Each structure stands twice: as C-alpha cells, then as structure tokens.
Amino acid sequence: MATTRHRRLMRGGLALLAALWAASPHAAQRAPLPAPAGATACSGCHAPAGNGPVPGLAGRPAAEIAAAMAAFRSGERPATVMDRIAKGFSDEEARAIAEWIAAGP
Amino acid sequence: MAGLAAGTAALAAPRVLAQAPPHVAVVGGGFAGASASRALKRQGTDIRVTLVESKARYAACPFSNAVLAGLRDLDAQYFGYDGMKRDGIDVVAASATAIDAEARRLRLDDGSDLAFDRLILAPGIDLMLDAIPGYGASGAEVMPHAWQAGEQTALLRRQLEAMDDGGLVVIAAPANPFRCPPGPYERASLVAHYLKAHKPRSKLLILDAKDSFSKQRLFEEAWEELYPGLIEWVSLSFGGRVTEVDAATKTLTTEFGSHQAAVANVIPPQRAGAIAAAAGVADRTGWCPIDPVTFESRLRPGIHVIGDAAIAGAMPKSAFSANAQAKACAAAVATLLAGGQPAAPKLINTCYSLAAPDYGISIAGVYEPREGLLAEVAGAGGVSPLDAPADVRASEAVYAEAWFDTITGEVFG
C-alpha cells in the first residue's frame, strides 16, 4: 500500500518536474528528464544495441526491466553480477530506472 | 552615436548572455574525462565542451595485463578522439599547466588561456617514481611499472619474453589507495599463465605493501587451482614492503631481506595527476576531496574532480567507476549550469579480473552519498562466489571482455 502510494507520489513528482522544464523559456534546449539515480551507470555494461553476451536494454518495456531487477534481487533469476547490483536498488528506484531506459534517453 | 551604440549594446547584452551556451572545460581524456565530455554533450542542454588532452591516443589500462601475457595486441588498448570530435566536442591537444579557480581560467602549455564556466578535472594518477629509493624515472626504464599503459606495457612484455626459463619475476605492489586495486593480482595471474605455458620452471613473487588485497580469496583459490607453487605472495607483515631497489642488478630490498629478479615490475605509490595539486584541489593525501553529489572539489568551487584522482569514498579507482562518476558529474554540472539543484546520484562499479583467459572473477558495488562521502549501499555488491564451477568462471571471463568492448565503445567509439 505504502509502496504504491510512494510510487504514485514519485511519478507525480517526475511529471511535475517535466511540466516545469517544459514551461521554462529554454525548454527546447533542456533535457527531457534527468536520469534517475543509478540509471546512467547501466550503459557501462549494457550497450544500446546489445549485440554481445550482455543483453542490450534499448527498446525493452519498463515492466520487463523492472521485473528482471526484482528477480535478480530475490535470486529467482540466476546471475553472475546482476544479483549483487540489483540488491542496491529498491523497487521504486528500479522502476524509475526502467521507465527512463524504456523512454529511450 | 557612441552613446547610442553603447546603449544598444547594453540593452542587447543580457539577451546575448542568456543565449550563449555555458562552457565546460574537461582536463584529461581517459575513461573519466572522455566519458564526462560525451555525457555533457548528451544532456540535451546546449553546453559547449572543450576536452584538453595532450596525447592523440589514449592507452587503456584494463586488459593491458592480457597484453603482458601475450594474449592480446597492445594496439587493441589504444583509442582516439575522433568520436568526440564528431559529437561536437572541441578537442584541444595541449596540457593544462595552471588553473585559476576564481578567475575560471585554464592556462595551457601552448601559452593560451581557456575560460570556463565549470571545469571537470580528470587527470588520473601520477606515479611517485621517487617514493622508492633507487627507482625514479631511470629505474622505471629497467623495472617497468606498466601502471600507465602504452610503452611501459610493451617494455614489460619484452622483458618477460626475453627472460630465461627458471627466472624469478617480482611484482612490487603498493599500499592503498591506488589505481585498480585487483590489478597487481590479475597481473600476477596472467603472467603466471604465460610462465606456466612457456617458462614452467620460473617463479613469481609478489612483494606487497599491504596485508590484504581485493578479491584475495578468489585469487588465492585460482592460483592454487591453476598455478600451484608458481605464485608466492609476501604480505606487509611478512616483509613484503619494498623499501629500496637497485635497478642495475634488479634487486628489490624489503625490511626482511632482498630479492634479485630476472624481471621486476615495480608499481610505485600514486597520487592524483600533477595538475590537481597545481589547481589546489588535492589535499595532503595527494588525492582530491569532493562533494559526493556533484563531484565538486571541497577545496576549489567550480572545479569538479572525477576518476582515479578523486577521493570517492568506498568506490575503487577503476575505469568503470570513472565512467559512472563522469556521467553522474556531467548531469550535476548540467543541472548547476541551468540553475538547478542536483539530485543525489547512485553509482555502480563492476570490476572484472582474469585469473586465466577463461577464468573471470568480479567485484561489484552500489554507492550513494552518505556523510559527505560515497558509501556502499548495504546488502548490495560483493565478489564472485568461491568454489564456483568452471562455467561460471568462463562466463565471467566472457563478460569481462564484453564490458571492455562496451565501455570503450561508449566512451571513445
């Protein structure tokens, strides 16, 4: 319950922020949305195209990325490093990252 | 007329100022500086970026241990700046010699000045060659450090190739903090891999200025399994710290005795690249204290420090860290230039090491600002499991190489 409310609050916050940015006179020059905490680190291993052994993330739906992070965190999905990394992010943080990636920055 | 012109100019000035894009200068074209330059251009805001780097090509350290072992060409370690130029980054082939933080100006070694709104300093490390008596710049030509990749890597490789079977290879490892904490032990592993195949009567001795090291149990497990009896590690407590060297005889002296090497790799103590001290952003430790949200220097406002030179709390000095910090710093700088308040970042590090070409191990961590430093997020991160099956080690070796390809593509491609 609290989690859902939290999520909604955060989404509301992001929407408000986006509206503020859009309202700025320099909107055209501004980034669409700042990357949420942790999001920009992913591309250190995950190339956009992802042709190699590490899967690419571009074009994947947010729900899929968030679900993968949850499964890595719980240990349900085996991994070499993603299990260790996913434990550093809450559901809310993982979802924000997933939505940012899915939006194709 | 003059009055009218002046009046027009005065009226026009604020508009012109408002439209002129802010200018960020980045000093240093390694993983940190090159990543930051690109990330600034990709913020979506109009920022003019100048990258100051004297070398035409960057020699990457990750995977240079594989070059030493003959598993990889040195050419594969070099990366240029054409991609950055294509992104609209102004790449200036010069060295920064002085920085005036208050005037926000940078002096270059070609005599020119560069004004900036904010400066990102990514000078990497300076090797303190004179910290070990008998070593120095001339000692490094005989007992290479190979801790900045390039010619030094080639020199150490040639020495290993020329060594007779049965020779003693010595690696002198420094105390913390230093660039790439698992690096000396990956190097020992891959050199052992080469020796085992080509010079099986040889031995490798690690003389260490500390009592423990990164991924230690994993490395020791791998050495036992892959190179039994070949590698000996001497810790600080057992006399591992090298106090003096004699380059003429390749002798390394410790508090407990001396060792004559056939090939000696001396990795000296380190500090932030020299420009950091010149700019006043290095403290008495030789490294640069920073704000963990913006990477802005604690000593000189307007200058941000990223990568190996920064005191990044729990984050190790690695290429992955440098890249992650660069992207977080670029976002913070863009926000600051737009008059905003940067949000607290979260950072990730993942460092792979090869114990053999098909045997990879890793350490990972997630970090966030806490009490003024970048601290580890509890419950996350850690190292690869001990006693893992061969296919896990093999897949981490594959991921290690994939990481190198991906990150160098993102940074330099």
XYZ file of C-alpha atoms in Angstrom:
518
model
C 0.000 0.000 0.000
C 2.624 2.446 1.141
C 4.765 1.334 -1.754
C 2.076 2.069 -4.310
C 1.399 5.455 -2.798
C 5.094 6.175 -2.787
C 5.347 5.230 -6.430
C 2.436 7.426 -7.352
C 3.957 10.312 -5.446
C 7.232 9.823 -7.228
C 5.609 9.611 -10.635
C 3.647 12.750 -9.764
C 6.903 14.432 -8.803
C 8.522 13.482 -12.087
C 5.503 14.689 -14.047
C 5.581 17.988 -12.187
C 9.260 18.324 -12.856
C 8.701 17.600 -16.546
C 5.972 20.226 -16.650
C 8.278 22.759 -15.017
C 11.002 22.012 -17.522
C 8.582 22.272 -20.400
C 7.330 25.608 -19.063
C 10.830 27.066 -18.973
C 11.564 29.524 -21.805
C 14.531 27.391 -22.851
C 12.548 24.171 -22.919
C 13.767 23.270 -26.378
C 17.333 23.226 -25.142
C 16.622 21.276 -21.982
C 16.945 17.560 -21.359
C 13.572 15.822 -21.363
C 14.028 14.346 -17.887
C 17.042 13.971 -15.684
C 18.180 10.386 -15.331
C 17.032 8.836 -12.039
C 19.701 7.775 -9.543
C 21.829 4.944 -10.883
C 20.340 4.915 -14.385
C 23.349 6.171 -16.315
C 25.669 3.510 -14.865
C 23.856 0.662 -16.694
C 25.369 1.501 -20.081
C 28.834 0.708 -18.704
C 27.994 -2.948 -19.454
C 24.730 -2.816 -21.435
C 25.423 -1.406 -24.896
C 22.341 0.122 -26.520
C 22.379 -2.398 -29.369
C 23.462 -5.217 -27.093
C 24.884 -7.492 -29.760
C 27.350 -9.110 -27.365
C 26.882 -11.505 -24.474
C 25.408 -8.777 -22.230
C 21.846 -8.024 -23.387
C 21.028 -4.532 -24.634
C 18.289 -2.597 -22.856
C 17.125 -0.183 -25.545
C 13.580 -0.761 -26.664
C 12.676 -3.041 -23.780
C 9.430 -2.256 -21.945
C 9.841 -0.728 -18.485
C 7.848 -3.527 -16.867
C 10.242 -6.133 -18.250
C 13.333 -4.323 -16.955
C 11.774 -3.716 -13.544
C 10.676 -7.345 -13.285
C 14.163 -8.515 -14.197
C 15.682 -6.312 -11.493
C 13.217 -7.742 -8.938
C 14.027 -11.303 -9.997
C 17.763 -10.638 -9.772
C 17.302 -9.127 -6.318
C 15.277 -12.047 -4.981
C 17.659 -14.572 -6.503
C 14.827 -16.049 -8.550
C 16.785 -15.262 -11.704
C 20.371 -16.530 -11.553
C 23.141 -14.120 -12.490
C 26.851 -13.507 -12.171
C 26.799 -9.818 -11.146
C 23.260 -8.511 -11.604
C 22.148 -10.242 -8.401
C 24.763 -8.225 -6.489
C 23.916 -4.968 -8.258
C 20.119 -5.304 -8.096
C 20.285 -5.550 -4.281
C 21.459 -1.927 -4.263
C 18.144 -0.638 -5.650
C 14.640 -0.530 -4.196
C 11.570 -1.409 -6.275
C 10.861 2.291 -6.717
C 14.396 3.055 -7.845
C 14.467 0.110 -10.229
C 11.136 1.145 -11.716
C 12.301 4.724 -12.221
C 15.434 3.465 -13.962
C 13.371 1.056 -16.078
C 10.991 3.822 -17.149
C 13.883 6.104 -18.053
C 15.552 3.394 -20.123
C 12.280 2.456 -21.809
C 11.713 6.112 -22.694
C 14.927 5.888 -24.709
C 17.052 8.745 -23.425
C 26.490 57.747 -31.945
C 28.841 56.242 -29.425
C 26.216 56.726 -26.728
C 23.562 55.134 -28.873
C 25.787 52.200 -29.737
C 26.679 51.712 -26.095
C 23.008 51.903 -25.162
C 22.070 49.314 -27.756
C 24.872 47.077 -26.626
C 23.783 47.405 -23.002
C 20.230 46.508 -23.913
C 21.315 43.649 -26.098
C 23.875 42.255 -23.682
C 21.590 40.345 -21.320
C 19.858 38.607 -24.216
C 23.159 37.656 -25.797
C 24.478 36.417 -22.454
C 21.352 34.383 -21.850
C 21.734 32.657 -25.196
C 25.474 31.985 -25.108
C 25.822 28.345 -24.136
C 27.801 27.721 -20.972
C 31.303 26.388 -21.450
C 32.660 23.364 -19.604
C 36.330 22.517 -19.914
C 37.362 18.931 -19.250
C 41.006 18.195 -18.491
C 42.149 14.648 -19.185
C 40.988 12.279 -21.917
C 40.973 8.957 -20.076
C 37.886 6.981 -19.104
C 36.708 9.725 -16.719
C 37.336 12.821 -18.823
C 36.273 11.355 -22.156
C 33.082 9.932 -20.579
C 32.283 13.286 -18.988
C 32.807 15.192 -22.245
C 30.415 12.936 -24.091
C 27.877 12.825 -21.274
C 27.792 16.637 -21.145
C 27.009 16.756 -24.862
C 24.265 14.188 -24.362
C 22.498 16.014 -21.526
C 20.189 17.537 -24.090
C 21.139 21.047 -22.992
C 23.256 23.397 -25.025
C 26.694 23.172 -23.432
C 29.965 23.940 -25.161
C 32.547 21.320 -24.211
C 36.315 21.514 -24.604
C 38.390 18.430 -23.879
C 42.021 19.210 -23.087
C 44.254 16.207 -23.719
C 47.832 16.336 -24.944
C 48.017 12.796 -26.302
C 46.487 11.906 -29.664
C 45.556 8.419 -28.412
C 44.604 7.006 -25.056
C 46.189 3.744 -23.892
C 43.641 1.903 -21.767
C 44.838 0.016 -18.689
C 42.015 -2.546 -18.409
C 43.087 -5.676 -20.305
C 46.689 -4.457 -20.540
C 47.604 -7.386 -18.253
C 46.447 -9.658 -21.072
C 48.943 -7.854 -23.323
C 51.702 -8.656 -20.842
C 50.744 -12.317 -21.026
C 50.834 -12.313 -24.828
C 47.092 -12.858 -25.059
C 46.317 -9.561 -26.724
C 47.917 -6.959 -29.003
C 48.899 -3.667 -27.441
C 47.212 -1.953 -30.409
C 43.857 -3.129 -29.019
C 44.446 -0.853 -25.998
C 44.593 2.404 -27.970
C 41.632 4.702 -28.525
C 41.424 8.056 -30.312
C 39.206 11.115 -30.022
C 37.537 11.245 -33.442
C 34.228 10.130 -31.957
C 34.344 13.025 -29.543
C 35.050 15.486 -32.339
C 32.056 14.084 -34.243
C 29.932 14.788 -31.157
C 30.877 18.467 -31.401
C 33.390 18.399 -28.582
C 36.332 20.725 -29.117
C 39.388 18.527 -28.539
C 42.450 20.628 -27.740
C 45.801 18.840 -27.990
C 47.575 20.561 -25.125
C 48.332 20.135 -21.437
C 46.894 22.295 -18.699
C 49.723 23.869 -16.729
C 47.826 26.111 -14.314
C 44.248 26.675 -13.228
C 42.817 29.832 -11.687
C 39.633 28.650 -10.000
C 38.488 32.152 -9.039
C 39.015 33.667 -12.467
C 37.741 30.406 -14.024
C 40.633 30.241 -16.431
C 42.911 27.484 -17.536
C 46.471 28.026 -18.775
C 47.667 25.647 -21.496
C 51.236 24.674 -22.294
C 50.955 26.302 -25.722
C 50.680 29.610 -23.833
C 46.978 30.128 -24.490
C 44.233 30.598 -21.921
C 40.848 28.952 -21.796
C 37.911 30.477 -19.903
C 35.312 28.128 -18.439
C 32.071 28.286 -16.506
C 32.839 24.972 -14.852
C 35.844 22.704 -15.047
C 35.900 18.926 -14.822
C 39.311 17.685 -13.851
C 40.104 14.071 -14.702
C 43.886 13.893 -14.500
C 44.170 10.253 -13.470
C 47.212 9.289 -11.453
C 50.762 10.444 -11.062
C 53.228 7.664 -10.268
C 55.534 8.686 -7.431
C 58.637 7.204 -9.013
C 60.933 8.773 -6.431
C 58.997 7.410 -3.452
C 61.018 4.187 -3.658
C 64.740 4.925 -3.174
C 66.734 3.760 -6.187
C 63.745 3.730 -8.529
C 62.925 7.051 -10.226
C 62.356 7.655 -13.935
C 65.528 5.770 -14.900
C 64.587 2.813 -12.686
C 61.237 2.603 -14.464
C 63.080 2.003 -17.735
C 64.670 -1.128 -16.234
C 61.977 -2.275 -13.807
C 58.805 -1.106 -15.578
C 55.714 -0.119 -13.621
C 53.395 -0.663 -16.599
C 50.737 1.066 -14.489
C 50.032 3.601 -17.199
C 49.536 1.522 -20.304
C 51.483 2.008 -23.522
C 55.253 1.894 -23.895
C 55.673 0.615 -20.343
C 53.361 -2.304 -21.133
C 55.390 -3.127 -24.245
C 58.651 -2.931 -22.268
C 57.488 -5.311 -19.542
C 56.147 -7.712 -22.177
C 59.505 -7.729 -23.991
C 61.315 -8.446 -20.731
C 59.020 -11.382 -19.945
C 59.526 -12.790 -23.435
C 63.303 -12.403 -23.204
C 63.577 -13.994 -19.753
C 65.132 -17.465 -19.485
C 63.058 -20.337 -18.166
C 63.582 -20.593 -14.426
C 63.786 -16.831 -13.883
C 62.221 -15.017 -10.958
C 59.538 -12.435 -11.780
C 58.842 -9.971 -8.963
C 55.808 -7.718 -8.770
C 56.038 -4.979 -6.127
C 52.501 -3.907 -5.197
C 51.749 -0.580 -3.485
C 49.784 0.280 -0.357
C 46.215 1.599 -0.687
C 44.872 3.690 -2.268
C 45.991 3.110 -5.826
C 44.625 2.665 -9.341
C 42.876 -0.668 -9.960
C 43.038 -2.494 -6.596
C 42.806 -6.024 -8.098
C 45.226 -5.116 -10.909
C 48.516 -6.398 -9.447
C 46.918 -9.779 -8.691
C 45.302 -10.118 -12.093
C 48.730 -9.277 -13.492
C 50.351 -11.973 -11.353
C 47.730 -14.458 -12.573
C 48.129 -13.736 -16.270
C 51.921 -13.569 -16.102
C 51.785 -16.945 -14.320
C 49.584 -18.207 -17.143
C 52.309 -17.198 -19.602
C 55.117 -18.648 -17.476
C 53.328 -21.952 -16.951
C 52.957 -22.412 -20.705
C 56.323 -21.045 -21.865
C 58.746 -20.963 -18.926
C 57.434 -23.556 -16.484
C 60.463 -23.575 -14.161
C 60.002 -19.864 -13.401
C 58.540 -18.386 -10.227
C 56.528 -15.273 -9.497
C 56.881 -13.362 -6.251
C 54.513 -10.595 -5.168
C 56.063 -8.237 -2.636
C 53.160 -6.342 -1.133
C 52.999 -3.169 0.947
C 49.688 -4.319 2.450
C 48.251 -7.274 4.357
C 45.201 -7.960 2.229
C 44.004 -7.224 -1.275
C 40.945 -7.057 -3.499
C 39.264 -10.401 -4.347
C 42.026 -12.048 -2.314
C 40.321 -15.371 -1.564
C 39.216 -15.695 -5.162
C 42.694 -15.026 -6.482
C 44.276 -17.400 -3.986
C 41.760 -20.100 -4.899
C 42.535 -19.586 -8.590
C 46.313 -19.642 -8.031
C 46.055 -22.905 -6.080
C 43.971 -24.442 -8.824
C 45.710 -23.052 -11.918
C 49.304 -22.329 -10.917
C 50.172 -24.432 -7.859
C 53.547 -23.465 -6.401
C 54.189 -20.814 -9.027
C 52.982 -17.637 -7.256
C 54.142 -16.588 -3.805
C 52.549 -13.582 -2.106
C 54.504 -11.853 0.663
C 52.321 -9.548 2.766
C 53.399 -6.393 4.579
C 53.553 -8.218 7.913
C 55.868 -10.826 6.426
C 58.236 -8.229 4.986
C 56.537 -7.551 1.680
C 57.049 -3.796 1.534
C 59.821 -2.793 -0.868
C 61.961 -0.117 0.781
C 64.636 0.266 -1.864
C 65.574 -1.032 -5.297
C 68.778 -1.304 -7.275
C 67.978 -1.002 -10.940
C 71.430 -2.117 -12.121
C 71.029 -5.565 -10.542
C 67.197 -5.661 -10.467
C 67.365 -6.132 -6.715
C 64.377 -5.308 -4.528
C 65.034 -4.775 -0.829
C 62.419 -5.209 1.875
C 62.593 -4.872 5.659
C 63.273 -8.630 5.813
C 65.813 -9.151 3.030
C 66.422 -8.716 -0.655
C 65.346 -10.436 -3.855
C 67.137 -10.448 -7.161
C 64.713 -10.585 -10.049
C 65.083 -11.603 -13.666
C 62.124 -9.363 -14.409
C 60.914 -6.789 -11.885
C 57.620 -4.920 -12.137
C 57.609 -2.110 -9.592
C 54.222 -0.471 -9.081
C 55.015 2.681 -7.109
C 52.742 4.675 -4.782
C 50.413 7.092 -6.539
C 48.617 10.399 -6.186
C 46.275 12.498 -8.288
C 47.707 13.733 -11.598
C 50.011 16.749 -11.139
C 47.524 19.348 -12.378
C 45.295 18.554 -9.368
C 47.895 19.863 -6.929
C 48.626 22.833 -9.220
C 44.919 23.682 -9.233
C 44.730 23.445 -5.443
C 42.184 20.616 -5.463
C 44.466 17.917 -3.964
C 44.767 17.678 -0.195
C 47.705 16.444 1.885
C 46.981 12.832 0.910
C 47.693 13.763 -2.728
C 44.099 12.970 -3.736
C 41.098 15.245 -4.261
C 38.253 15.585 -1.742
C 34.896 16.073 -3.477
C 31.219 16.542 -2.784
C 29.638 13.110 -3.416
C 26.565 14.575 -5.144
C 28.225 16.940 -7.621
C 31.891 15.823 -7.529
C 32.714 19.490 -6.976
C 36.031 19.998 -5.215
C 35.814 20.623 -1.470
C 38.770 22.959 -1.897
C 38.012 24.962 -5.069
C 34.410 25.711 -6.098
C 33.693 25.474 -9.813
C 36.143 22.614 -10.292
C 34.797 19.063 -10.313
C 37.128 16.088 -9.920
C 36.300 12.597 -11.183
C 38.021 9.274 -11.759
C 41.165 7.971 -10.109
C 42.182 11.429 -8.825
C 39.062 11.847 -6.676
C 38.560 10.670 -3.111
C 35.388 8.754 -3.930
C 34.927 7.089 -0.543
C 34.220 3.404 -0.955
C 34.401 3.463 -4.752
C 37.586 1.877 -6.088
C 39.785 3.637 -8.623
C 38.596 1.790 -11.718
C 37.612 2.580 -15.293
C 34.033 1.522 -14.506
C 33.923 3.886 -11.516
C 35.430 6.679 -13.595
C 32.783 6.230 -16.292
C 29.909 6.080 -13.781
C 31.219 9.121 -11.898
C 31.678 11.033 -15.150
C 28.058 10.524 -16.138
C 26.756 11.490 -12.688
C 29.056 14.513 -12.616
C 28.000 15.614 -16.109
C 24.341 15.502 -15.072
C 25.122 17.517 -11.919
C 27.139 20.083 -13.868
C 24.350 20.498 -16.446
C 21.835 20.978 -13.613
C 24.066 23.512 -11.856
C 24.608 25.450 -15.080
C 20.830 25.604 -15.540
C 20.475 26.988 -12.010
C 19.084 23.773 -10.556
C 19.870 21.633 -7.542
C 21.463 18.283 -8.460
C 19.798 15.196 -7.018
C 21.813 12.616 -5.081
C 23.180 10.024 -7.514
C 23.605 6.303 -7.139
C 26.705 4.819 -8.658
C 27.714 1.336 -9.667
C 31.099 -0.273 -10.031
C 31.865 -3.641 -11.549
C 35.477 -4.785 -11.874
C 36.371 -7.969 -13.654
C 39.723 -9.677 -13.323
C 41.064 -12.584 -15.317
C 42.894 -15.312 -13.419
C 43.304 -17.057 -16.783
C 41.870 -16.337 -20.255
C 38.782 -18.447 -19.465
C 38.642 -17.732 -15.735
C 36.983 -14.451 -14.758
C 36.108 -13.130 -11.304
C 34.403 -9.904 -10.352
C 33.683 -7.439 -7.611
C 30.667 -5.151 -7.756
C 29.278 -2.389 -5.585
C 26.473 0.165 -5.463
C 27.250 3.538 -3.895
C 25.379 6.593 -2.660
C 26.300 9.808 -0.852
C 26.376 9.352 2.920
C 28.006 11.601 5.496
C 29.843 13.511 2.821
C 31.343 10.510 1.081
C 30.302 7.893 -1.445
C 29.397 4.919 0.736
C 28.443 1.388 -0.191
C 24.760 0.538 -0.205
C 24.492 -2.137 2.469
C 23.437 -5.577 1.329
C 24.468 -4.985 -2.276
C 27.678 -5.734 -4.126
C 30.410 -8.175 -3.235
C 32.594 -10.634 -5.077
C 32.018 -13.718 -7.220
C 31.308 -16.885 -5.221
C 34.164 -19.118 -4.077
C 34.166 -22.702 -5.333
C 32.147 -21.765 -8.389
C 32.011 -24.213 -11.300
C 34.211 -23.649 -14.347
C 31.325 -22.457 -16.489
C 30.673 -19.562 -14.085
C 34.332 -18.524 -14.262
C 34.239 -18.903 -18.051
C 31.140 -16.750 -18.395
C 32.669 -14.036 -16.206
C 35.710 -14.060 -18.498
C 33.365 -13.542 -21.450
C 31.542 -10.739 -19.603
C 34.876 -9.123 -18.770
C 35.784 -8.778 -22.415
C 32.244 -7.711 -23.321
C 32.467 -4.996 -20.679
C 35.697 -3.675 -22.166
C 34.189 -3.574 -25.661
C 31.025 -1.870 -24.429
C 32.653 0.757 -22.261
C 35.329 1.695 -24.769
C 32.578 1.931 -27.396
C 30.523 4.206 -25.187
C 33.483 6.361 -24.207
C 35.618 6.500 -27.354
C 33.606 4.887 -30.157
